[in-house]
Coordinates of C-alpha atoms and ligand atoms in Angstrom, one line a residue:
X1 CA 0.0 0.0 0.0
X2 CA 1.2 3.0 -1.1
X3 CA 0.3 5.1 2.3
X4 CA 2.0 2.4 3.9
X5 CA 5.3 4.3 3.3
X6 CA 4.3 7.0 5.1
X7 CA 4.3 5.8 8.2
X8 CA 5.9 7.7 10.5
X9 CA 6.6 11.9 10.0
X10 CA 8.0 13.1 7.5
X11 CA 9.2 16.2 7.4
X12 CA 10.0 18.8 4.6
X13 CA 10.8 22.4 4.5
X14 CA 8.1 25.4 3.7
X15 CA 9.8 26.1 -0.4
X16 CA 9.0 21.9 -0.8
X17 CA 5.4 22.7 -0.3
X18 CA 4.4 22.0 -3.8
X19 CA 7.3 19.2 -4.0
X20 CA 6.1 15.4 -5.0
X21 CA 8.0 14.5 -1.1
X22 CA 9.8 10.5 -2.4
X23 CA 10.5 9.2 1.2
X24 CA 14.2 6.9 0.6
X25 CA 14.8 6.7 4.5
X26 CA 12.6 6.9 7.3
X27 CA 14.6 9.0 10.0
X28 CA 17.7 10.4 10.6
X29 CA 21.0 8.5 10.5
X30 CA 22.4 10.7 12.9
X31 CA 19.0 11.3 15.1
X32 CA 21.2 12.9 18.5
X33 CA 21.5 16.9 18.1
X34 CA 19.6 17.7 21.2
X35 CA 17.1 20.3 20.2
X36 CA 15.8 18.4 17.4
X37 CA 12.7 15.9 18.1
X38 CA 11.8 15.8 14.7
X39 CA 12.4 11.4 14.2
X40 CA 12.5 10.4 18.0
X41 CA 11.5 7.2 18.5
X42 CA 12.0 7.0 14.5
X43 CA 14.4 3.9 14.1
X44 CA 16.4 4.7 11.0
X45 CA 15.9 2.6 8.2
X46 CA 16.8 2.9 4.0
X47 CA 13.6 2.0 1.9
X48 CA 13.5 -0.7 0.2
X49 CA 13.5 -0.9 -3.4
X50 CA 9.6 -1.7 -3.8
X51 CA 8.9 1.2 -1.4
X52 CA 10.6 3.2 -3.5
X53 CA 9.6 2.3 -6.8
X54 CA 5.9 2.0 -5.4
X55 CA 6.0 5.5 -4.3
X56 CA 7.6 6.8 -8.2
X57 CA 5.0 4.7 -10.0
X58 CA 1.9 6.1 -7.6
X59 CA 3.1 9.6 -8.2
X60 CA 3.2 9.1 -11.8
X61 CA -0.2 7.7 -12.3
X62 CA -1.8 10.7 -11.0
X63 CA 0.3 13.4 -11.7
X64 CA 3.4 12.4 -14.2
X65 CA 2.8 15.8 -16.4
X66 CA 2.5 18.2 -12.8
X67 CA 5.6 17.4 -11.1
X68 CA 8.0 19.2 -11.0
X69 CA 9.7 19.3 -8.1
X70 CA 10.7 16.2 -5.8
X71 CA 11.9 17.0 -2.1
X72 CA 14.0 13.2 -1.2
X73 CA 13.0 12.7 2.4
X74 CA 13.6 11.5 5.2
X75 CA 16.5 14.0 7.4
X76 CA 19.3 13.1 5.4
X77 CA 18.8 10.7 2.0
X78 CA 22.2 12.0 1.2
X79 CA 23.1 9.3 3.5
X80 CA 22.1 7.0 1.0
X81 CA 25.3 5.8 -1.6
X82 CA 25.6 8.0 -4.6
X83 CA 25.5 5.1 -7.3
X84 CA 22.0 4.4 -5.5
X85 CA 21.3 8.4 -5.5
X86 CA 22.4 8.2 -8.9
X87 CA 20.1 5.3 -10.5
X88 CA 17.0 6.9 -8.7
X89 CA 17.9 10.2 -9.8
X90 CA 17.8 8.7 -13.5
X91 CA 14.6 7.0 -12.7
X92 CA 12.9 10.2 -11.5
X93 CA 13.7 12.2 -14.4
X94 CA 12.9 9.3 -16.8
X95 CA 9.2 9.3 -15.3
X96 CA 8.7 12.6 -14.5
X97 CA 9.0 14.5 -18.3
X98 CA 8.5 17.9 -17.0
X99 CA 10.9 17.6 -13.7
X100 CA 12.8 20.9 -12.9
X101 CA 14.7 20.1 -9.3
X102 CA 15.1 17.9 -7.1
X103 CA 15.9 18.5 -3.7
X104 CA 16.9 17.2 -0.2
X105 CA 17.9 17.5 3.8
X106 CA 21.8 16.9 4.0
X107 CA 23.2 16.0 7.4
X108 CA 27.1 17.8 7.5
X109 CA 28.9 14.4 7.9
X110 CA 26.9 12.9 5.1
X111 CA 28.4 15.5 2.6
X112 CA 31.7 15.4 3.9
X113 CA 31.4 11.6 3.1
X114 CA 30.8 12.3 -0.4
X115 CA 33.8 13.2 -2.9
X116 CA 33.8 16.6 -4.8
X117 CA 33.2 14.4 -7.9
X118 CA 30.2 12.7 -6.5
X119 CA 28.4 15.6 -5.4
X120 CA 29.1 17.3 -8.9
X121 CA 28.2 14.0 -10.3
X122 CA 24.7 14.4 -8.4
X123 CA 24.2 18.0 -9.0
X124 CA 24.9 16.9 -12.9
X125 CA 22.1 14.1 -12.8
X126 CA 19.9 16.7 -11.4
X127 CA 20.3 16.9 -7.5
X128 CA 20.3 20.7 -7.5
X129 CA 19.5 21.6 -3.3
X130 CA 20.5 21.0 -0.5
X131 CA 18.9 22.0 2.7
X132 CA 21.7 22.1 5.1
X133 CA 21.0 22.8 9.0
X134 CA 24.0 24.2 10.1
X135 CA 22.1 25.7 13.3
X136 CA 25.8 27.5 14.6
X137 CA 28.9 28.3 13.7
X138 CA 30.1 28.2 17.3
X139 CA 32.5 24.7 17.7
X140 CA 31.5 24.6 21.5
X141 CA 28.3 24.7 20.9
X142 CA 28.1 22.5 17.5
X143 CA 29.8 19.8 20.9
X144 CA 27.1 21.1 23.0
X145 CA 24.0 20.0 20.5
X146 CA 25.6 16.9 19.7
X147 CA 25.9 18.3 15.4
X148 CA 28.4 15.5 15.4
X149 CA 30.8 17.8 13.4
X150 CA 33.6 20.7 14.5
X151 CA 32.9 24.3 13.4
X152 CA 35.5 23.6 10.9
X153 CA 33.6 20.6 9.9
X154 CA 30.4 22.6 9.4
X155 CA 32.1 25.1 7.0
X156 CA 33.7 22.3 5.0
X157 CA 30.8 20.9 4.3
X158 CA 28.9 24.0 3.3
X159 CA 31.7 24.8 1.2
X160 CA 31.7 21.5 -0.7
X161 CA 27.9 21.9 -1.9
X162 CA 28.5 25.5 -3.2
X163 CA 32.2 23.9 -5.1
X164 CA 29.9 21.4 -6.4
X165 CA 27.6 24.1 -8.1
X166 CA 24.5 23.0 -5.8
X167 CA 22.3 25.2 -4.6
X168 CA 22.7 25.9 -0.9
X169 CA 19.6 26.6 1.8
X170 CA 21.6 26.8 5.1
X171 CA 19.8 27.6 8.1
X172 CA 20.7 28.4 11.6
X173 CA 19.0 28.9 14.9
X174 CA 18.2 31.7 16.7
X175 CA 18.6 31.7 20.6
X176 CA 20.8 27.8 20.4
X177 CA 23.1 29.4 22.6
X178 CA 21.0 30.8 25.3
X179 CA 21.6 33.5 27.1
X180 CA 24.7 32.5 27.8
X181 CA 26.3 31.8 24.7
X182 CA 24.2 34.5 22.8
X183 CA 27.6 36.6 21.5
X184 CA 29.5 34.0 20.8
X185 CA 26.1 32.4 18.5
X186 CA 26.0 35.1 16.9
X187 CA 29.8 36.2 16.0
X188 CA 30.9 32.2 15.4
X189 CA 27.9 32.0 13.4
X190 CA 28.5 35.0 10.8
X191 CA 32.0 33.8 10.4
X192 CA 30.6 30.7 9.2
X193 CA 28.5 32.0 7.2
X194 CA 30.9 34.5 5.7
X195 CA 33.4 31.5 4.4
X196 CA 30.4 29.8 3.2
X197 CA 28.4 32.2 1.2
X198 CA 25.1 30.5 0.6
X199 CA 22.4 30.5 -1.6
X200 CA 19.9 30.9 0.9
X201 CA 20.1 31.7 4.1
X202 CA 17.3 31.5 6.9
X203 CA 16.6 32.1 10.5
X204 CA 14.3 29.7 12.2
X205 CA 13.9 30.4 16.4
X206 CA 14.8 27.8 19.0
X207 CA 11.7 26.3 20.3
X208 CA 12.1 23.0 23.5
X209 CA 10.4 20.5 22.0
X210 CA 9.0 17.3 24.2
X211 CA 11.6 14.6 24.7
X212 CA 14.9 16.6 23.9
X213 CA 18.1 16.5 26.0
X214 CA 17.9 21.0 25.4
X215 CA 14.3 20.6 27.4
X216 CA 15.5 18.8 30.0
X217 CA 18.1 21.4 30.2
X218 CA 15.6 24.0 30.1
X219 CA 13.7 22.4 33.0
X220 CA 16.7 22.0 35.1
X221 CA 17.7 25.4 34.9
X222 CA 21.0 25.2 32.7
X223 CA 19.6 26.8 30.0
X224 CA 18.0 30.5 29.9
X225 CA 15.9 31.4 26.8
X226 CA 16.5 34.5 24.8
X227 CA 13.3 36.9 25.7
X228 CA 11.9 38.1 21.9
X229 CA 14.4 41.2 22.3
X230 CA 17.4 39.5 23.1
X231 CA 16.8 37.2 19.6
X232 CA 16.3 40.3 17.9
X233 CA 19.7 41.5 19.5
X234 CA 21.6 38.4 18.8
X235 CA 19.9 38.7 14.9
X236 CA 21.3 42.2 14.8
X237 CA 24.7 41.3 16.0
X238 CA 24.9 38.3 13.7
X239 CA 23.8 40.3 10.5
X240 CA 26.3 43.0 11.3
X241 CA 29.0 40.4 11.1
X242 CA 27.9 38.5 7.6
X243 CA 29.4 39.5 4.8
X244 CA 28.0 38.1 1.7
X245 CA 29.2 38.9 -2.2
X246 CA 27.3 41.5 -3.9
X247 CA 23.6 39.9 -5.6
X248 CA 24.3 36.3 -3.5
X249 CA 22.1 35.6 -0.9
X250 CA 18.1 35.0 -0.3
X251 CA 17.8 35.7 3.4
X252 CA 14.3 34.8 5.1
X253 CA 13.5 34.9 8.9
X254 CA 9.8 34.1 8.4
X255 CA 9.4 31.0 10.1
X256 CA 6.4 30.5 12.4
X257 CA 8.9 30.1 15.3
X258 CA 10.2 33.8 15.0
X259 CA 8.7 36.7 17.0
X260 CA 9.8 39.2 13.9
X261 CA 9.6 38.3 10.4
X262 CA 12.1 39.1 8.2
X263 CA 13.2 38.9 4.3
X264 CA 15.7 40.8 2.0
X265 CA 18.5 40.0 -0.5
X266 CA 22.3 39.8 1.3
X267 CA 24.2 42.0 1.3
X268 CA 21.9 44.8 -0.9
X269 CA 19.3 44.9 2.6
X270 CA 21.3 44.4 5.2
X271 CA 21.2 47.9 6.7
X272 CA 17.0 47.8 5.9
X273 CA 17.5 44.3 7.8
X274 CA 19.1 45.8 10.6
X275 CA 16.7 48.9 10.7
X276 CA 13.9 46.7 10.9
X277 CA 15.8 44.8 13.6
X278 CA 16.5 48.0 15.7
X279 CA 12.8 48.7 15.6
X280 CA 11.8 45.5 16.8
X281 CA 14.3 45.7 19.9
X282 CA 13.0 49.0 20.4
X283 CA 9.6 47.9 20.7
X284 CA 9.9 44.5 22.6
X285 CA 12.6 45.8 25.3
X286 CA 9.7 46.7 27.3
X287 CA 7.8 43.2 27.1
X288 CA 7.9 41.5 30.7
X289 CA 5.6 38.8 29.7
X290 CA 5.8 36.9 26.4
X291 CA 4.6 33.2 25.1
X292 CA 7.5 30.6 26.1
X293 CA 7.7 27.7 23.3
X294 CA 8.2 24.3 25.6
X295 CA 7.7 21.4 25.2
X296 CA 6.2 21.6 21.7
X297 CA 5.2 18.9 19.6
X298 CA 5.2 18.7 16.2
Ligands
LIG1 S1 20.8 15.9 11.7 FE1 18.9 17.1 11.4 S2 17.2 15.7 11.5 FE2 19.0 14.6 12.3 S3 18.9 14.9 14.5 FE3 20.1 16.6 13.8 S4 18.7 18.3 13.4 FE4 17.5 16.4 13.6

């Protein structure tokens, strides 16, 4: 049964809305940052062959002509081996006669894995985006959240996707740091950023979801949450510090997690960015009482 195959979450982000979403994994290989609930209790598993095909062929019967865009799910089908990635890239663009991108998650470690030459190779057969959570440029707190990579790490495996000619979607999170570690966030962060140089670029806000290690934190008092004004500080400071090539970067902080939507083109808006962000801190600075996000669930 084709619904079968979606049987636990699946995930994609906001752009993939429209996306024909081809589930290869179910779960994350990695599945330990501790903020991220998204495939707890999700045992990680690589679909089978028939799970996949079955999901291409259903598509294709009721929609071959309208697809256009496929999002490969679950949190990281780069994990999968690029001669596979390859053949089902192939496949999909075979079927699907009016196919324009194809996208997916990349875990850090799973693109270091890969070769410059595969990932051109996959960008070539018509892998063109990668959404890449790189959530902080800060190496104590990439340890902290359990990324499984070192700052340096991080970078590298930005950089690979753009040498590769992929699209890039990197986002990072507001308020990771805490209180605490706000300055460092921010700073470590742009500096990332500003070797990386993505495509796109976006903001989301830390929310404590249920069963996370950060909650538990949280709820024993070692972690203090950012009020809305000190996110919009720690944006500021963190926009100030990125330094992007003329015409290069989409930058959104529209998420539903952040108190103060944001969107522009990096670097042209960066001062309208950081205007708007200065208004904000000027109107929330005197907010004593404001929604806490804990213990979500998705
Ligand atoms: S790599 Fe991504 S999906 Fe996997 S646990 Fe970390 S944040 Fe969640």
């Amino acid at each position: 049964m084709f619904f079968d195959d979606y049987d636990t979450p699946v995930f994609r982000p906001p752009s993939e809305a429209r996306s024909f979403i081809l589930r290869l994994t179910r779960g994350c290989a990695h599945n330990q940052c501790t903020f991220c609930a998204m495939y707890k209790g999700v045992t990680f598993n690589v679909c089978t062959d028939d799970e996949i095909s079955r999901q291409i062929a259903m598509a294709a019967q009721y929609g071959k002509d309208f697809v256009r865009r496929i999002f490969l799910a679950d949190g990281d089908a780069l994990v999968l081996p690029t001669e596979k990635l390859l053949k089902i890239l192939a496949v999909l663009y075979k079927v699907f006669p009016n196919l324009q991108r194809v996208s997916s998650y990349a875990a850090p470690k799973d693109i270091l894995r890969k070769s410059p030459e595969e990932l051109i190779k996959l960008r070539e057969a018509g892998l063109k985006l990668l959404y890449y959570g790189l959530e902080t440029g800060d190496g104590e707190l990439l340890k902290e959240i359990k990324k499984g990579v070192t700052a340096e790490e991080a970078v590298e495996a930005g950089q690979k996707v753009i040498a590769a000619g992929m699209k890039l979607s990197l986002m990072v999170i507001a308020g990771l740091g805490g209180v605490k570690g706000s300055h460092r966030h921010a700073i470590e962060t742009a500096k990332a950023i500003n070797l990386i140089q993505p495509t796109m670029l976006s903001i989301l806000t830390l929310r404590l979801y249920k069963g996370t290690e950060m909650l538990a934190k949280y709820e024993n008092n070692k972690f203090e949450l950012l009020s809305p004004a000190g996110l919009c500080r720690e944006a500021r400071e963190f926009l100030s510090n990125v330094d992007i090539k003329p015409g290069h970067t989409i930058f959104r902080s529209n998420h539903v997690s952040n108190y103060v939507p944001l969107g522009g083109t990096l670097p042209q808006d960066k001062a309208k960015l950081i205007k708007e962000l200065d208004e904000s801190i000027e109107q929330l600075s005197d907010l004593t009482d404001w929604e806490v996000y804990t213990n979500m669930e998705y």
